[in-house]
Tab-separated table of C-alpha atoms in Angstrom:
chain	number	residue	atom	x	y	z
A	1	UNK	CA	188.266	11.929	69.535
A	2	UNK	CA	185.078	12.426	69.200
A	3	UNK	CA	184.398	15.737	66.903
A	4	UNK	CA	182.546	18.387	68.739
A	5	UNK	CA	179.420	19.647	67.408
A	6	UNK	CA	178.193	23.478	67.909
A	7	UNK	CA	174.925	24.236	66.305
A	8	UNK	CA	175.616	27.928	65.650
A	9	UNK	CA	172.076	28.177	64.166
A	10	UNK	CA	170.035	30.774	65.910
A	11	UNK	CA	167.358	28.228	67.378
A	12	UNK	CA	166.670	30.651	69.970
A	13	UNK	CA	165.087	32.939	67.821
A	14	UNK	CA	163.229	30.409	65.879
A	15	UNK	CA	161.633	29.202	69.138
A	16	UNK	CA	160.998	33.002	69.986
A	17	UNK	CA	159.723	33.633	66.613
A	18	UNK	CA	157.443	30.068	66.632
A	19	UNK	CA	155.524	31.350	70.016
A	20	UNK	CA	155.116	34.740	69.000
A	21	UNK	CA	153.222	33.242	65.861
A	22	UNK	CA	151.534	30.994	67.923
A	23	UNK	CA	150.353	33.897	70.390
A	24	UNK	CA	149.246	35.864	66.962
A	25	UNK	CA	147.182	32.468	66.284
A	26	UNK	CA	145.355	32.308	69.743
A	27	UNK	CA	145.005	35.842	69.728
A	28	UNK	CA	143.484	35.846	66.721
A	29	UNK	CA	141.301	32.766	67.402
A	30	UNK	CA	140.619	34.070	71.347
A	31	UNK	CA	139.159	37.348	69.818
A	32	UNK	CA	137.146	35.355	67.094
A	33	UNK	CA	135.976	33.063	69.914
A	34	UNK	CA	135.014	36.300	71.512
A	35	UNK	CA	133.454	38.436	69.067
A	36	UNK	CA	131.240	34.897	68.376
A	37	UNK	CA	130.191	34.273	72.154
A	38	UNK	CA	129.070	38.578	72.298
A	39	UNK	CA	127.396	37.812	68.694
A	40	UNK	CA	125.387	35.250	70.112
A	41	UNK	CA	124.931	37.051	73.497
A	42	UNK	CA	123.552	40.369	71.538
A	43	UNK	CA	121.255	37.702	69.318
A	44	UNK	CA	119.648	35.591	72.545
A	45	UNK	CA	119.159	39.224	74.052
A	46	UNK	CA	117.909	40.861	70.771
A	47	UNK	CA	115.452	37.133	70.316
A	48	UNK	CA	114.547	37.360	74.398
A	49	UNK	CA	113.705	41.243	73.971
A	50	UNK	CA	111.733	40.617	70.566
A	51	UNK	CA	109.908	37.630	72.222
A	52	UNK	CA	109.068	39.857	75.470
A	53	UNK	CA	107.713	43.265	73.202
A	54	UNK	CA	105.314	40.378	71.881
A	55	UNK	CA	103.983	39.187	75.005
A	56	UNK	CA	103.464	42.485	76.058
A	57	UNK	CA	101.756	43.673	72.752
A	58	UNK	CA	99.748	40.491	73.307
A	59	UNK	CA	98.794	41.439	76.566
A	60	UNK	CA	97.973	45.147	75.869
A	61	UNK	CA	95.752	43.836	73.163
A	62	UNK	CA	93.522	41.572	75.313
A	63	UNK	CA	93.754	44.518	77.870
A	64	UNK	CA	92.705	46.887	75.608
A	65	UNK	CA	89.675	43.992	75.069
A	66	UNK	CA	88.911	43.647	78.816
A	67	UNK	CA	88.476	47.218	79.141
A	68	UNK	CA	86.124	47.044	75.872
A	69	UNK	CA	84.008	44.366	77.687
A	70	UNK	CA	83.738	45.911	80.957
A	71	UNK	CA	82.709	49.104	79.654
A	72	UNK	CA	79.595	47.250	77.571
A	73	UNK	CA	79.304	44.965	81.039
A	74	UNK	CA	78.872	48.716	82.747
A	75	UNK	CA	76.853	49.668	79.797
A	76	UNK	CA	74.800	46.239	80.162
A	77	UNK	CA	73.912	47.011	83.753
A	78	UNK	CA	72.949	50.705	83.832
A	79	UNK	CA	70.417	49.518	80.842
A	80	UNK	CA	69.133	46.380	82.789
A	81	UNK	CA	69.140	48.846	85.855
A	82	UNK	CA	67.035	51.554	83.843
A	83	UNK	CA	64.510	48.277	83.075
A	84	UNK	CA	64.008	47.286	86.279
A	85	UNK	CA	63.321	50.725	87.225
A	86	UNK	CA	60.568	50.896	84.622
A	87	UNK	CA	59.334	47.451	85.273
A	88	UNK	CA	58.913	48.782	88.883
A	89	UNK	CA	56.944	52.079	88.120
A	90	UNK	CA	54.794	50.214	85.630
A	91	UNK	CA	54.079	47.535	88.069
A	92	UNK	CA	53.291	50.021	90.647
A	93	UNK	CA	50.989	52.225	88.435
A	94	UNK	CA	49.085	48.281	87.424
A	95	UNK	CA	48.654	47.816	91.140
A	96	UNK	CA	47.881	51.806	91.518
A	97	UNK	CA	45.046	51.474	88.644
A	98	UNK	CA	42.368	50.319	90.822
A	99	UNK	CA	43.145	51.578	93.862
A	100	UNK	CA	41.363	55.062	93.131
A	101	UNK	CA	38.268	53.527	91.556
A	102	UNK	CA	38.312	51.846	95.225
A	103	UNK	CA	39.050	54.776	97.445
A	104	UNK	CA	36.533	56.733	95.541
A	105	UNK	CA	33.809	53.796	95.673
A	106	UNK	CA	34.797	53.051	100.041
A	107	UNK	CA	34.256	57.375	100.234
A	108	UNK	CA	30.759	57.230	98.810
A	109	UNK	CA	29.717	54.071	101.185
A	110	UNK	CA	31.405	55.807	104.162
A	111	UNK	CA	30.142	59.514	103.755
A	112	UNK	CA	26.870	59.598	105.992
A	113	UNK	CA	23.346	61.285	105.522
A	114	UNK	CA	24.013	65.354	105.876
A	115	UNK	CA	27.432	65.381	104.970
A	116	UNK	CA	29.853	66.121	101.500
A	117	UNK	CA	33.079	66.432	100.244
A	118	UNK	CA	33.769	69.390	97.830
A	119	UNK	CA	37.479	68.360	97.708
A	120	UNK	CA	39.688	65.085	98.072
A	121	UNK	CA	43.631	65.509	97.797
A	122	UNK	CA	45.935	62.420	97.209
A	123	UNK	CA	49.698	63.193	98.077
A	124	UNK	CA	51.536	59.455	98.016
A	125	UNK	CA	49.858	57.722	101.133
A	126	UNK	CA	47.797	60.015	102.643
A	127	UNK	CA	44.129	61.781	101.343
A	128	UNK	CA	43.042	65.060	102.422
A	129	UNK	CA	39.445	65.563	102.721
A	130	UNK	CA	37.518	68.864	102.879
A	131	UNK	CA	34.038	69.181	102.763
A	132	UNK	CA	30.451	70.688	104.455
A	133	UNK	CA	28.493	68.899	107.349
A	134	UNK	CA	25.117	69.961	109.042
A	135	UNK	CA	26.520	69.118	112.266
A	136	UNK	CA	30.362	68.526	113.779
A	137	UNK	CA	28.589	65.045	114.892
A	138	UNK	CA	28.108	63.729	111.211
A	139	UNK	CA	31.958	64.728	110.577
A	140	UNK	CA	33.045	62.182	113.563
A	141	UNK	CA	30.554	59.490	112.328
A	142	UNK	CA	32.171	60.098	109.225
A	143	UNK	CA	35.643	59.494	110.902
A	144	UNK	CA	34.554	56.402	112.644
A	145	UNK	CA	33.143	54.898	109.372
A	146	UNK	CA	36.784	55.635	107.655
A	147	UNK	CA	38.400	54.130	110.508
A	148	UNK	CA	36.468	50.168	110.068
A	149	UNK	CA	37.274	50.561	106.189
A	150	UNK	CA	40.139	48.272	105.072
A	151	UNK	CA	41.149	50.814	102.900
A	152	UNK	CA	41.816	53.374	105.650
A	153	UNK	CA	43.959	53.977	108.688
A	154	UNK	CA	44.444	56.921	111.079
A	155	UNK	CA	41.708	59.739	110.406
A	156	UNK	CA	42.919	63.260	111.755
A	157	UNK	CA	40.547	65.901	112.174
A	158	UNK	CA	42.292	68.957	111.079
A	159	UNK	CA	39.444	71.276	111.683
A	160	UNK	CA	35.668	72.223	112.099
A	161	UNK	CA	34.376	75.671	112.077
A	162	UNK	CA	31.056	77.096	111.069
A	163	UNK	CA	30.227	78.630	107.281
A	164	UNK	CA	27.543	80.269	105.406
A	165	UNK	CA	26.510	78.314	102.294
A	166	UNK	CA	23.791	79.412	100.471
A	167	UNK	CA	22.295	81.259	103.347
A	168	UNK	CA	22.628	77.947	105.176
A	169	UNK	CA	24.626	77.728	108.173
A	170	UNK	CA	26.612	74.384	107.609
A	171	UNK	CA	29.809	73.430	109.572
A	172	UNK	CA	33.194	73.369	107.138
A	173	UNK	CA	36.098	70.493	108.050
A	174	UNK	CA	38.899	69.343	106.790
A	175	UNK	CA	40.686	66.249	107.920
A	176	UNK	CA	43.374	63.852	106.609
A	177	UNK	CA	43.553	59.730	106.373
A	178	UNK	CA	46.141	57.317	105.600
A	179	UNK	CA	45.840	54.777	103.204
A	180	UNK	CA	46.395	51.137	103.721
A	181	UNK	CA	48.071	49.419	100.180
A	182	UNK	CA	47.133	46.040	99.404
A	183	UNK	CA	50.336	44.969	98.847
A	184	UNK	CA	51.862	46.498	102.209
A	185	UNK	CA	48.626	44.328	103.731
A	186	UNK	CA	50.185	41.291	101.833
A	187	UNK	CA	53.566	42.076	102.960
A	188	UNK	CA	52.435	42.213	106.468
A	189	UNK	CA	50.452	39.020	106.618
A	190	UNK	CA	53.748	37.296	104.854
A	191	UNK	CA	55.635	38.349	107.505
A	192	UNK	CA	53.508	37.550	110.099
A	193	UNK	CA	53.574	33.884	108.955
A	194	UNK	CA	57.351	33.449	109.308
């Protein structure tokens, strides 16, 4: 016969006790696996939120430097706009120099025999004129000689009337004439040409 063999060892509970220390194990090595993957989660965030503060600094920074540059730029223009506005008004006072050493000289040629100013007014473009004639005629010769000059455009007679001067009965006027700029002459002819 053959002999009958019971195994009255408790291998149930060894198996039992064998996979509860290998759960333990992969417990133990599935948290470790964890905590390692968060570590290095937390460290590519921490590294990716370090790198972006930088690029941010950076680009404050150079904004901070644009602004710099387009406030002098700003600066820059309102002082090149000043000199240009200076260049003009000095140009226009070279080109103004003459123009009353002119206007003065083309009066005396104009004024006729029996007639002078006592007063000459220069507001921008146009020129007042008052002065005394022996008769109203010499004041429209007068007006007809300002009219041929180059210098002058569009005589207005303001008024005539009759004074006393000196116990000399004279007739008073007043009238007003435009003057014609050189350079608006210029201008003109330019622009008649294209």
């Amino acid at each position: 016969m053959i002999p009958i063999r019971i195994n009255l060892l408790p291998h149930r509970q060894e198996k039992r006790a064998r996979q509860q220390r290998m759960f333990a194990v992969m417990s133990v090595a599935s948290a470790a696996l964890g905590l390692m993957v968060v570590a290095a989660g937390q460290m590519y965030l921490t590294n990716a939120h370090s790198a972006q503060e930088r690029r941010n600094q950076f680009l404050r920074s150079e904004i901070a430097n644009l602004d710099r540059q387009i406030a002098e730029i700003a600066q820059l223009r309102e002082k090149t706009e000043n000199l240009l506005s200076r260049k003009d008004v000095v140009e226009s006072l070279q080109s103004d120099r003459s123009i009353s050493v002119h206007l003065l000289d083309e009066l005396a040629r104009r004024l006729p025999d029996g007639l002078y100013l006592k007063s000459v007014k220069q507001t921008g473009d146009s020129l007042a004129l008052n002065g005394y004639a022996q008769s109203s005629a010499r004041v429209s010769t007068f007006m007809r000689a300002l009219e041929e000059a180059p210098l002058f455009q569009n005589p207005i007679l303001i008024e005539v009337k009759a004074a006393q001067v000196a116990n000399l009965r004279i007739n008073e006027f007043s009238l007003t004439v435009t003057l014609e700029r050189p350079a608006e002459k210029a201008g003109q002819d330019k622009g008649g040409k294209t």
